[in-house]
Short mmCIF file of C-alpha atoms in Angstrom, two decimals:
data_model
loop_
_atom_site.label_atom_id
_atom_site.label_comp_id
_atom_site.label_asym_id
_atom_site.label_seq_id
_atom_site.Cartn_x
_atom_site.Cartn_y
_atom_site.Cartn_z
CA UNK A 1172 11.82 -27.85 -14.91
CA UNK A 1173 9.30 -30.71 -16.60
CA UNK A 1174 8.71 -31.07 -19.70
CA UNK A 1175 5.31 -29.74 -21.81
CA UNK A 1176 3.37 -32.53 -22.80
CA UNK A 1177 2.40 -32.62 -26.54
CA UNK A 1178 -1.22 -32.18 -25.30
CA UNK A 1179 -0.57 -29.09 -23.28
CA UNK A 1180 1.12 -27.93 -26.39
CA UNK A 1181 -1.75 -28.50 -28.57
CA UNK A 1182 -4.07 -26.53 -26.12
CA UNK A 1183 -2.08 -23.87 -25.85
CA UNK A 1184 -2.19 -23.48 -29.86
CA UNK A 1185 -5.43 -23.72 -30.08
CA UNK A 1186 -5.52 -21.13 -27.24
CA UNK A 1187 -3.22 -18.61 -29.50
CA UNK A 1188 -5.64 -19.57 -32.42
CA UNK A 1189 -8.97 -18.16 -30.32
CA UNK A 1190 -7.27 -15.25 -29.47
CA UNK A 1191 -6.40 -14.37 -32.95
CA UNK A 1192 -9.82 -14.88 -33.80
CA UNK A 1193 -11.21 -12.81 -30.90
CA UNK A 1194 -12.96 -16.19 -29.76
CA UNK A 1195 -12.55 -14.71 -25.57
CA UNK A 1196 -15.31 -17.72 -24.38
CA UNK A 1197 -12.81 -20.42 -25.92
CA UNK A 1198 -9.51 -18.65 -25.37
CA UNK A 1199 -10.41 -18.57 -21.64
CA UNK A 1200 -11.85 -22.25 -21.27
CA UNK A 1201 -8.81 -23.31 -23.04
CA UNK A 1202 -6.54 -21.12 -20.66
CA UNK A 1203 -8.20 -23.10 -17.61
CA UNK A 1204 -7.58 -26.40 -19.02
CA UNK A 1205 -3.82 -25.49 -19.47
CA UNK A 1206 -3.55 -24.55 -16.20
CA UNK A 1207 -5.50 -27.82 -15.08
CA UNK A 1208 -2.61 -29.60 -16.00
CA UNK A 1209 -0.22 -27.04 -14.31
CA UNK A 1210 1.08 -24.82 -17.04
CA UNK A 1211 0.17 -20.96 -17.27
CA UNK A 1212 0.15 -19.61 -21.04
CA UNK A 1213 1.60 -15.89 -21.62
CA UNK A 1214 0.74 -14.20 -24.68
CA UNK A 1215 4.41 -12.85 -26.41
CA UNK A 1216 5.22 -11.03 -29.48
CA UNK A 1217 6.37 -14.09 -31.21
CA UNK A 1218 3.20 -16.65 -30.03
CA UNK A 1219 3.01 -18.15 -26.41
CA UNK A 1220 5.01 -19.10 -23.22
CA UNK A 1221 4.04 -21.59 -21.04
CA UNK A 1222 5.37 -21.52 -17.75
CA UNK A 1223 4.76 -23.88 -14.59
CA UNK A 1224 2.02 -22.63 -12.16
CA UNK A 1225 3.92 -20.64 -9.48
CA UNK A 1226 2.63 -21.55 -5.64
CA UNK A 1227 0.58 -18.88 -5.21
CA UNK A 1228 -2.42 -17.22 -7.17
CA UNK A 1229 -2.00 -15.81 -10.71
CA UNK A 1230 -4.65 -13.73 -12.54
CA UNK A 1231 -4.54 -14.60 -16.16
CA UNK A 1232 -4.74 -10.97 -17.48
CA UNK A 1233 -4.74 -7.17 -16.25
CA UNK A 1234 -8.39 -6.90 -17.37
CA UNK A 1235 -9.87 -10.22 -15.39
CA UNK A 1236 -8.62 -7.80 -12.03
CA UNK A 1237 -11.42 -6.41 -10.23
CA UNK A 1238 -12.38 -3.15 -11.60
CA UNK A 1239 -12.18 -1.13 -8.61
CA UNK A 1240 -10.72 -1.27 -4.83
CA UNK A 1241 -14.66 -1.86 -3.79
CA UNK A 1242 -14.94 -4.64 -5.82
CA UNK A 1243 -11.13 -6.22 -4.70
CA UNK A 1244 -11.96 -6.79 -1.47
CA UNK A 1245 -9.06 -7.98 0.71
CA UNK A 1246 -8.38 -11.56 1.98
CA UNK A 1247 -6.86 -12.40 5.53
CA UNK A 1248 -3.56 -14.56 5.90
CA UNK A 1249 -1.34 -13.17 2.58
CA UNK A 1250 0.75 -16.71 3.35
CA UNK A 1251 -2.31 -18.55 2.50
CA UNK A 1252 -3.49 -16.72 -0.58
CA UNK A 1253 -0.96 -18.69 -2.70
CA UNK A 1254 -2.47 -22.18 -1.67
CA UNK A 1255 -5.76 -22.41 -3.81
CA UNK A 1256 -9.11 -24.41 -2.63
CA UNK A 1257 -10.91 -21.70 -1.08
CA UNK A 1258 -13.01 -20.57 -4.06
CA UNK A 1259 -11.98 -17.02 -3.06
CA UNK A 1260 -10.38 -14.84 -6.03
CA UNK A 1261 -7.16 -15.21 -7.81
CA UNK A 1262 -4.77 -12.96 -6.14
CA UNK A 1263 -2.89 -12.29 -2.95
CA UNK A 1264 -3.19 -9.58 -0.37
CA UNK A 1265 -1.78 -8.66 3.01
CA UNK A 1266 -3.93 -8.54 6.19
CA UNK A 1267 -3.71 -4.69 6.69
CA UNK A 1268 -6.37 -4.43 8.91
CA UNK A 1269 -6.14 -4.26 13.06
CA UNK A 1270 -9.74 -5.63 13.47
CA UNK A 1271 -9.89 -8.38 16.13
CA UNK A 1272 -6.42 -7.96 17.48
CA UNK A 1273 -7.92 -8.26 20.91
CA UNK A 1274 -8.73 -11.98 20.05
CA UNK A 1275 -7.25 -15.28 19.23
CA UNK A 1276 -7.86 -17.05 16.07
CA UNK A 1277 -10.48 -18.55 17.44
CA UNK A 1278 -12.47 -15.61 18.33
CA UNK A 1279 -11.90 -15.57 22.31
CA UNK A 1280 -10.20 -13.15 24.37
CA UNK A 1281 -6.48 -13.04 24.65
CA UNK A 1282 -5.41 -14.41 27.78
CA UNK A 1283 -2.60 -11.59 28.61
CA UNK A 1284 -5.65 -9.06 27.90
CA UNK A 1285 -7.79 -10.75 30.31
CA UNK A 1286 -5.21 -10.54 33.04
CA UNK A 1287 -4.30 -7.02 32.38
CA UNK A 1288 -8.00 -6.31 32.64
CA UNK A 1289 -8.60 -7.90 35.57
CA UNK A 1290 -5.41 -6.04 37.46
CA UNK A 1291 -5.16 -2.69 35.86
CA UNK A 1292 -2.72 -1.49 37.92
CA UNK A 1293 -0.11 -3.67 36.40
CA UNK A 1294 -0.28 -1.11 33.39
CA UNK A 1295 -1.12 2.36 34.50
CA UNK A 1296 0.21 4.17 31.45
CA UNK A 1297 -2.79 2.29 29.68
CA UNK A 1298 -5.18 3.68 32.00
CA UNK A 1299 -7.18 6.95 31.56
CA UNK A 1300 -5.18 9.86 33.28
CA UNK A 1301 -7.30 10.10 36.96
CA UNK A 1302 -6.94 6.26 37.04
CA UNK A 1303 -3.52 6.55 36.37
CA UNK A 1304 -3.08 8.77 39.08
CA UNK A 1305 -5.04 7.23 41.45
CA UNK A 1306 -3.20 3.86 40.71
CA UNK A 1307 0.35 5.46 41.07
CA UNK A 1308 -0.63 6.87 44.13
CA UNK A 1309 -2.10 3.70 45.71
CA UNK A 1310 0.69 1.34 44.86
CA UNK A 1311 3.17 4.10 45.83
CA UNK A 1312 1.81 4.86 49.39
CA UNK A 1313 2.75 2.80 52.20
CA UNK A 1314 -0.25 1.11 53.50
CA UNK A 1315 -1.42 3.09 57.12
CA UNK A 1316 -1.88 1.95 60.28
CA UNK A 1317 -5.72 1.87 60.86
CA UNK A 1318 -6.46 4.68 63.19
CA UNK A 1319 -9.02 7.56 63.46
CA UNK A 1320 -11.97 7.41 61.48
CA UNK A 1321 -11.28 4.04 60.44
CA UNK A 1322 -11.49 2.77 64.10
CA UNK A 1323 -15.00 4.64 64.77
CA UNK A 1324 -17.30 1.54 66.14
CA UNK A 1325 -14.31 -0.57 66.65
CA UNK A 1326 -12.37 0.47 69.40
CA UNK A 1327 -13.47 1.53 73.10
CA UNK A 1328 -10.70 4.25 73.06
CA UNK A 1329 -12.50 6.99 71.65
CA UNK A 1330 -13.19 8.83 74.63
CA UNK A 1331 -8.92 9.47 75.39
CA UNK A 1332 -8.97 11.18 71.62
CA UNK A 1333 -12.12 13.23 71.18
CA UNK A 1334 -10.57 15.15 67.92
CA UNK A 1335 -10.76 11.76 66.27
CA UNK A 1336 -14.75 11.48 66.66
CA UNK A 1337 -14.84 15.07 65.61
CA UNK A 1338 -12.85 14.36 62.64
CA UNK A 1339 -15.00 11.23 61.61
CA UNK A 1340 -17.95 12.93 61.74
CA UNK A 1341 -17.03 15.53 59.45
CA UNK A 1342 -15.50 13.31 56.76
CA UNK A 1343 -18.87 11.17 56.87
CA UNK A 1344 -20.62 13.99 56.20
CA UNK A 1345 -18.38 15.63 53.53
CA UNK A 1346 -18.77 12.16 51.78
CA UNK A 1347 -22.31 11.80 51.69
CA UNK A 1348 -22.71 15.20 50.14
CA UNK A 1349 -20.71 14.61 47.38
CA UNK A 1350 -20.88 11.04 46.68
CA UNK A 1351 -22.95 8.16 46.38
CA UNK A 1352 -22.26 4.29 46.17
CA UNK A 1353 -25.15 3.66 43.62
CA UNK A 1354 -24.14 6.55 41.03
CA UNK A 1355 -21.13 6.03 38.94
CA UNK A 1356 -18.69 8.59 39.56
CA UNK A 1357 -17.57 10.29 35.89
CA UNK A 1358 -14.10 12.45 35.69
CA UNK A 1359 -14.44 15.78 33.81
CA UNK A 1360 -13.91 15.48 30.54
CA UNK A 1361 -10.81 17.06 28.66
CA UNK A 1362 -11.33 19.49 26.20
CA UNK A 1363 -8.97 18.31 23.34
CA UNK A 1364 -8.31 20.23 20.22
CA UNK A 1365 -9.41 18.81 16.94
CA UNK A 1366 -6.86 16.91 15.46
CA UNK A 1367 -6.41 16.75 11.40
CA UNK A 1368 -7.06 13.51 9.95
CA UNK A 1369 -4.09 11.74 8.67
CA UNK A 1370 -4.37 10.84 4.89
CA UNK A 1371 -3.53 6.99 4.42
CA UNK A 1372 -0.56 6.51 1.78
CA UNK A 1373 0.27 3.20 -0.52
CA UNK A 1374 2.81 3.25 -2.47
CA UNK A 1375 2.42 1.04 -5.77
CA UNK A 1376 5.21 -0.61 -7.41
CA UNK A 1377 4.97 -2.06 -10.68
CA UNK A 1378 7.20 -5.46 -10.84
CA UNK A 1379 8.59 -6.40 -14.39
CA UNK A 1380 11.59 -8.38 -13.36
CA UNK A 1381 14.77 -7.06 -11.64
CA UNK A 1382 14.01 -9.32 -8.36
CA UNK A 1383 17.05 -8.13 -6.25
CA UNK A 1384 16.12 -4.67 -6.95
CA UNK A 1385 12.47 -5.21 -5.94
CA UNK A 1386 13.77 -6.45 -2.40
CA UNK A 1387 15.90 -3.60 -1.82
CA UNK A 1388 13.45 -1.02 -2.41
CA UNK A 1389 10.43 -3.10 -0.56
CA UNK A 1390 13.07 -3.52 2.25
CA UNK A 1391 13.94 0.39 2.29
CA UNK A 1392 10.26 1.02 2.01
CA UNK A 1393 9.42 -1.30 5.15
CA UNK A 1394 12.36 0.39 7.10
CA UNK A 1395 12.25 4.23 6.57
CA UNK A 1396 8.37 4.63 6.23
CA UNK A 1397 5.12 3.73 7.54
CA UNK A 1398 3.23 3.47 4.01
CA UNK A 1399 1.23 0.55 2.68
CA UNK A 1400 2.91 -1.04 -0.24
CA UNK A 1401 0.76 -2.37 -3.59
CA UNK A 1402 2.65 -4.31 -5.86
CA UNK A 1403 1.54 -5.86 -9.20
CA UNK A 1404 3.87 -8.47 -10.64
CA UNK A 1405 3.64 -8.83 -14.64
CA UNK A 1406 4.44 -12.50 -15.53
CA UNK A 1407 7.00 -13.59 -12.62
CA UNK A 1408 9.90 -12.59 -15.22
CA UNK A 1409 13.26 -13.27 -13.69
CA UNK A 1410 11.19 -14.64 -10.53
CA UNK A 1411 10.44 -11.22 -9.24
CA UNK A 1412 7.16 -12.54 -8.81
CA UNK A 1413 7.96 -15.20 -6.76
CA UNK A 1414 10.36 -12.39 -4.75
CA UNK A 1415 7.30 -10.63 -4.22
CA UNK A 1416 5.78 -13.17 -2.84
CA UNK A 1417 8.41 -13.85 -0.06
CA UNK A 1418 8.52 -10.15 0.49
CA UNK A 1419 4.38 -10.53 1.35
CA UNK A 1420 5.55 -13.37 3.79
CA UNK A 1421 7.77 -11.64 5.60
CA UNK A 1422 6.04 -8.19 5.57
CA UNK A 1423 2.44 -9.28 5.99
CA UNK A 1424 0.94 -6.32 7.37
CA UNK A 1425 2.89 -3.87 4.96
CA UNK A 1426 2.93 -5.60 1.64
CA UNK A 1427 -0.06 -6.37 -0.76
CA UNK A 1428 0.68 -8.58 -4.09
CA UNK A 1429 -1.52 -9.31 -7.28
CA UNK A 1430 0.06 -11.30 -9.88
CA UNK A 1431 -1.20 -11.51 -13.53
CA UNK A 1432 0.18 -13.92 -16.15
CA UNK A 1433 0.40 -11.40 -18.78
CA UNK A 1434 3.86 -10.38 -19.81
CA UNK A 1435 4.90 -6.22 -19.69
CA UNK A 1436 4.37 -4.84 -23.28
CA UNK A 1437 8.19 -3.84 -22.94
CA UNK A 1438 9.01 -7.41 -22.58
CA UNK A 1439 7.28 -8.63 -25.68
CA UNK A 1440 4.06 -9.31 -23.84
CA UNK A 1441 0.30 -7.59 -23.83
CA UNK A 1442 0.43 -5.29 -20.37
CA UNK A 1443 0.90 -1.81 -21.04
CA UNK A 1444 2.55 0.74 -18.85
CA UNK A 1445 -0.46 3.08 -18.50
CA UNK A 1446 -3.15 0.24 -18.06
CA UNK A 1447 -0.86 -1.51 -15.59
CA UNK A 1448 -0.61 1.44 -13.42
CA UNK A 1449 -4.61 2.37 -13.83
CA UNK A 1450 -5.11 -0.79 -12.68
CA UNK A 1451 -2.99 -0.34 -9.47
CA UNK A 1452 -4.34 3.00 -8.98
CA UNK A 1453 -8.27 1.53 -8.65
CA UNK A 1454 -7.22 -1.57 -6.61
CA UNK A 1455 -5.78 1.27 -3.97
CA UNK A 1456 -7.82 2.46 -1.54
CA UNK A 1457 -5.52 5.09 -0.15
CA UNK A 1458 -6.08 8.65 0.06
CA UNK A 1459 -2.79 9.63 -1.17
CA UNK A 1460 -1.24 6.98 -4.13
CA UNK A 1461 2.42 7.08 -4.81
CA UNK A 1462 3.99 6.10 -7.94
CA UNK A 1463 7.06 4.44 -7.45
CA UNK A 1464 9.71 3.06 -9.74
CA UNK A 1465 11.59 -0.22 -8.41
CA UNK A 1466 14.64 1.60 -9.12
CA UNK A 1467 14.10 3.86 -6.45
CA UNK A 1468 16.19 3.18 -3.50
CA UNK A 1469 15.02 5.50 -0.19
CA UNK A 1470 17.79 6.38 1.90
CA UNK A 1471 15.60 8.18 4.23
CA UNK A 1472 11.67 8.88 4.50
CA UNK A 1473 11.08 10.56 1.22
CA UNK A 1474 7.31 9.70 1.09
CA UNK A 1475 6.34 11.91 3.84
CA UNK A 1476 7.61 15.30 2.26
CA UNK A 1477 5.70 14.43 -0.71
CA UNK A 1478 2.52 13.61 1.41
CA UNK A 1479 2.83 16.65 3.06
CA UNK A 1480 3.19 19.03 -0.50
CA UNK A 1481 -0.60 17.88 -1.22
CA UNK A 1482 -2.24 21.04 0.40
CA UNK A 1483 -5.60 22.16 -1.14
CA UNK A 1484 -4.31 23.49 -4.42
CA UNK A 1485 -1.50 20.54 -4.84
CA UNK A 1486 -2.92 17.77 -6.64
CA UNK A 1487 0.50 15.85 -7.18
CA UNK A 1488 4.53 16.19 -5.68
CA UNK A 1489 7.33 14.51 -7.35
CA UNK A 1490 10.96 14.10 -6.67
CA UNK A 1491 11.81 15.41 -10.17
CA UNK A 1492 9.76 18.41 -11.94
CA UNK A 1493 10.19 19.28 -15.70
CA UNK A 1494 8.95 22.39 -18.01
CA UNK A 1495 8.75 22.33 -21.43
CA UNK A 1496 10.50 24.58 -24.21
CA UNK A 1497 8.07 26.80 -25.78
CA UNK A 1498 8.41 24.76 -29.11
CA UNK A 1499 7.76 21.57 -26.71
CA UNK A 1500 10.39 19.53 -28.45
CA UNK A 1501 12.56 19.49 -25.16
CA UNK A 1502 11.73 19.30 -21.58
CA UNK A 1503 14.06 20.80 -18.87
CA UNK A 1504 14.64 19.90 -15.43
CA UNK A 1505 13.08 22.33 -13.21
CA UNK A 1506 14.12 23.73 -9.58
CA UNK A 1507 11.91 22.96 -6.81
CA UNK A 1508 8.58 24.48 -7.16
CA UNK A 1509 5.54 24.29 -9.42
CA UNK A 1510 6.14 22.82 -12.58
CA UNK A 1511 3.98 21.64 -15.53
CA UNK A 1512 5.14 17.64 -15.49
CA UNK A 1513 6.90 15.43 -13.18
CA UNK A 1514 8.81 12.45 -14.26
CA UNK A 1515 7.51 8.73 -13.21
CA UNK A 1516 10.38 7.86 -10.76
CA UNK A 1517 8.32 8.97 -7.74
CA UNK A 1518 5.40 11.05 -7.53
CA UNK A 1519 2.70 11.08 -4.87
CA UNK A 1520 -0.73 12.03 -6.07
CA UNK A 1521 -4.20 12.74 -4.35
CA UNK A 1522 -5.85 9.23 -5.54
CA UNK A 1523 -9.40 10.86 -5.84
CA UNK A 1524 -8.41 13.50 -7.94
CA UNK A 1525 -6.67 11.33 -9.98
CA UNK A 1526 -9.62 8.81 -10.62
CA UNK A 1527 -11.92 12.23 -11.71
CA UNK A 1528 -9.56 13.01 -14.03
CA UNK A 1529 -9.53 9.66 -15.79
CA UNK A 1530 -6.71 8.20 -14.31
CA UNK A 1531 -3.61 6.94 -16.15
CA UNK A 1532 -3.02 7.05 -19.71
CA UNK A 1533 -4.15 3.58 -20.66
CA UNK A 1534 -3.10 4.17 -24.20
CA UNK A 1535 0.84 4.32 -23.21
CA UNK A 1536 2.50 0.87 -23.64
CA UNK A 1537 5.53 1.89 -22.68
CA UNK A 1538 6.60 4.20 -19.22
CA UNK A 1539 8.70 7.00 -21.31
CA UNK A 1540 6.47 9.91 -21.87
CA UNK A 1541 3.73 8.28 -20.46
CA UNK A 1542 4.60 10.26 -17.33
CA UNK A 1543 4.43 13.43 -19.07
CA UNK A 1544 1.23 12.62 -20.62
CA UNK A 1545 -0.30 11.43 -16.94
CA UNK A 1546 0.74 14.97 -15.68
CA UNK A 1547 -0.71 17.10 -18.15
CA UNK A 1548 -3.72 15.35 -17.70
CA UNK A 1549 -4.03 16.37 -14.08
CA UNK A 1550 -5.75 19.32 -12.87
CA UNK A 1551 -4.68 21.79 -10.27
CA UNK A 1552 -0.85 22.48 -9.08
CA UNK A 1553 2.35 19.94 -9.72
CA UNK A 1554 5.25 20.88 -7.43
CA UNK A 1555 8.60 19.38 -7.36
CA UNK A 1556 10.59 18.81 -4.70
CA UNK A 1557 14.03 18.12 -5.97
CA UNK A 1558 16.89 16.15 -5.48
CA UNK A 1559 17.31 17.21 -1.90
CA UNK A 1560 14.75 14.34 -1.01
CA UNK A 1561 16.59 11.22 0.30
CA UNK A 1562 16.49 8.86 -2.28
CA UNK A 1563 18.28 7.88 -4.97
CA UNK A 1564 18.08 5.80 -8.33
CA UNK A 1565 19.96 2.74 -9.15
CA UNK A 1566 20.56 2.08 -12.85
CA UNK A 1567 17.38 2.41 -14.78
CA UNK A 1568 17.21 -1.09 -16.56
CA UNK A 1569 13.54 -0.21 -17.62
CA UNK A 1570 15.32 2.01 -20.37
CA UNK A 1571 18.76 0.90 -20.62
CA UNK A 1572 17.66 -3.06 -20.70
CA UNK A 1573 14.80 -2.00 -23.51
CA UNK A 1574 15.30 -2.87 -27.39
CA UNK A 1575 16.38 0.81 -28.60
CA UNK A 1576 14.30 0.53 -31.33
CA UNK A 1577 11.10 -0.28 -29.36
CA UNK A 1578 12.05 2.34 -26.98
CA UNK A 1579 12.28 5.16 -29.60
CA UNK A 1580 8.98 3.70 -31.71
CA UNK A 1581 6.68 3.67 -28.21
CA UNK A 1582 8.34 7.16 -27.03
CA UNK A 1583 7.25 9.20 -30.09
CA UNK A 1584 3.96 7.26 -29.92
CA UNK A 1585 3.47 8.65 -26.80
CA UNK A 1586 4.77 11.92 -27.35
CA UNK A 1587 2.34 12.82 -30.04
CA UNK A 1588 -0.25 12.89 -27.62
CA UNK A 1589 1.94 14.63 -25.34
CA UNK A 1590 2.22 17.33 -27.82
CA UNK A 1591 -1.40 17.83 -28.55
CA UNK A 1592 -1.86 18.21 -25.19
CA UNK A 1593 0.49 21.21 -24.89
CA UNK A 1594 -1.32 22.57 -27.74
CA UNK A 1595 -4.55 22.02 -26.45
CA UNK A 1596 -6.66 25.22 -24.86
#
């Protein structure tokens, strides 16, 4: 790791003073100068930290990310996103679309597809039912010897076979009555039952360190579900942002990544849990938004049952549901079914409903009890599916590795709002 020059340190000290004085214009300008020198400056509880610019695009703060999914856009070629120089917005996204799949990179038609179109009989399974049947019958039947009507006008030996002449005339008359060569023959359309639209699903991950846990979580999601994965990296803690970028390259059509320089609040930074989760929600474009902690590892498809539980009356479905005692001072794990709140380890929600309700509680700086506050702010029914879902939780470092004094202070701060929600009519 290269040494930080005194000039860069001086810029960072001026940046810290500008932030303390709320001079955001100056702070932004100084941050850009620091980046031009090859460094990123991060806000911490004790001042600032300088880290080398990583080989992928990094936004300075959560607030600098696009306000919503429609403003975010999607760039093609996630492996190219970290190389800069294009003038596009900072950030990294996988190309999740299929548009243009029938063309090469230069826009020309794929040679294999041209050959297939020219000789559809080579792939009868891709034809329509009627055409496939015709191709199969043609290729399976032996080539017939010319005889009968095929020889009309070509042979002098018709007088010895008068039945051929009659058959030929009947066939010709019948063909004229039902077909014309200058008209397109259209097979009758098959009547199909209307199909229910499939909901699009995104699993949203908040990346705040623990790189090996992240790798295992994402690979299990890719292997056992068809959901899209949207990840927000806070500060590249312990190299987790770099691992996330490796996963983008490994699964370019499944994983989309955003990186910010801000550290998470629970690691002496300024990016709170609620604000980070709300940003993920607004960067998403799917019908169903799945809140998932990277400590959760799928042993099977645990996402589909959650999505299926979101019927007309159900807004959210989660792994574990809880209900409060009458005094509201304690929450008990509930049996599968309707619950008052869901724990934030794994929850599927209707994205449009959550947005209409105001999104995530952005005042929550730490996750603990913020899931209760989030649940109580949702309209409709919440259901917990219970431990039968094929998923397990690894050691929850988001709780175990956090300073106990910080954890208790922020948990109490959030729970004060939870109590107000419980007591409100």
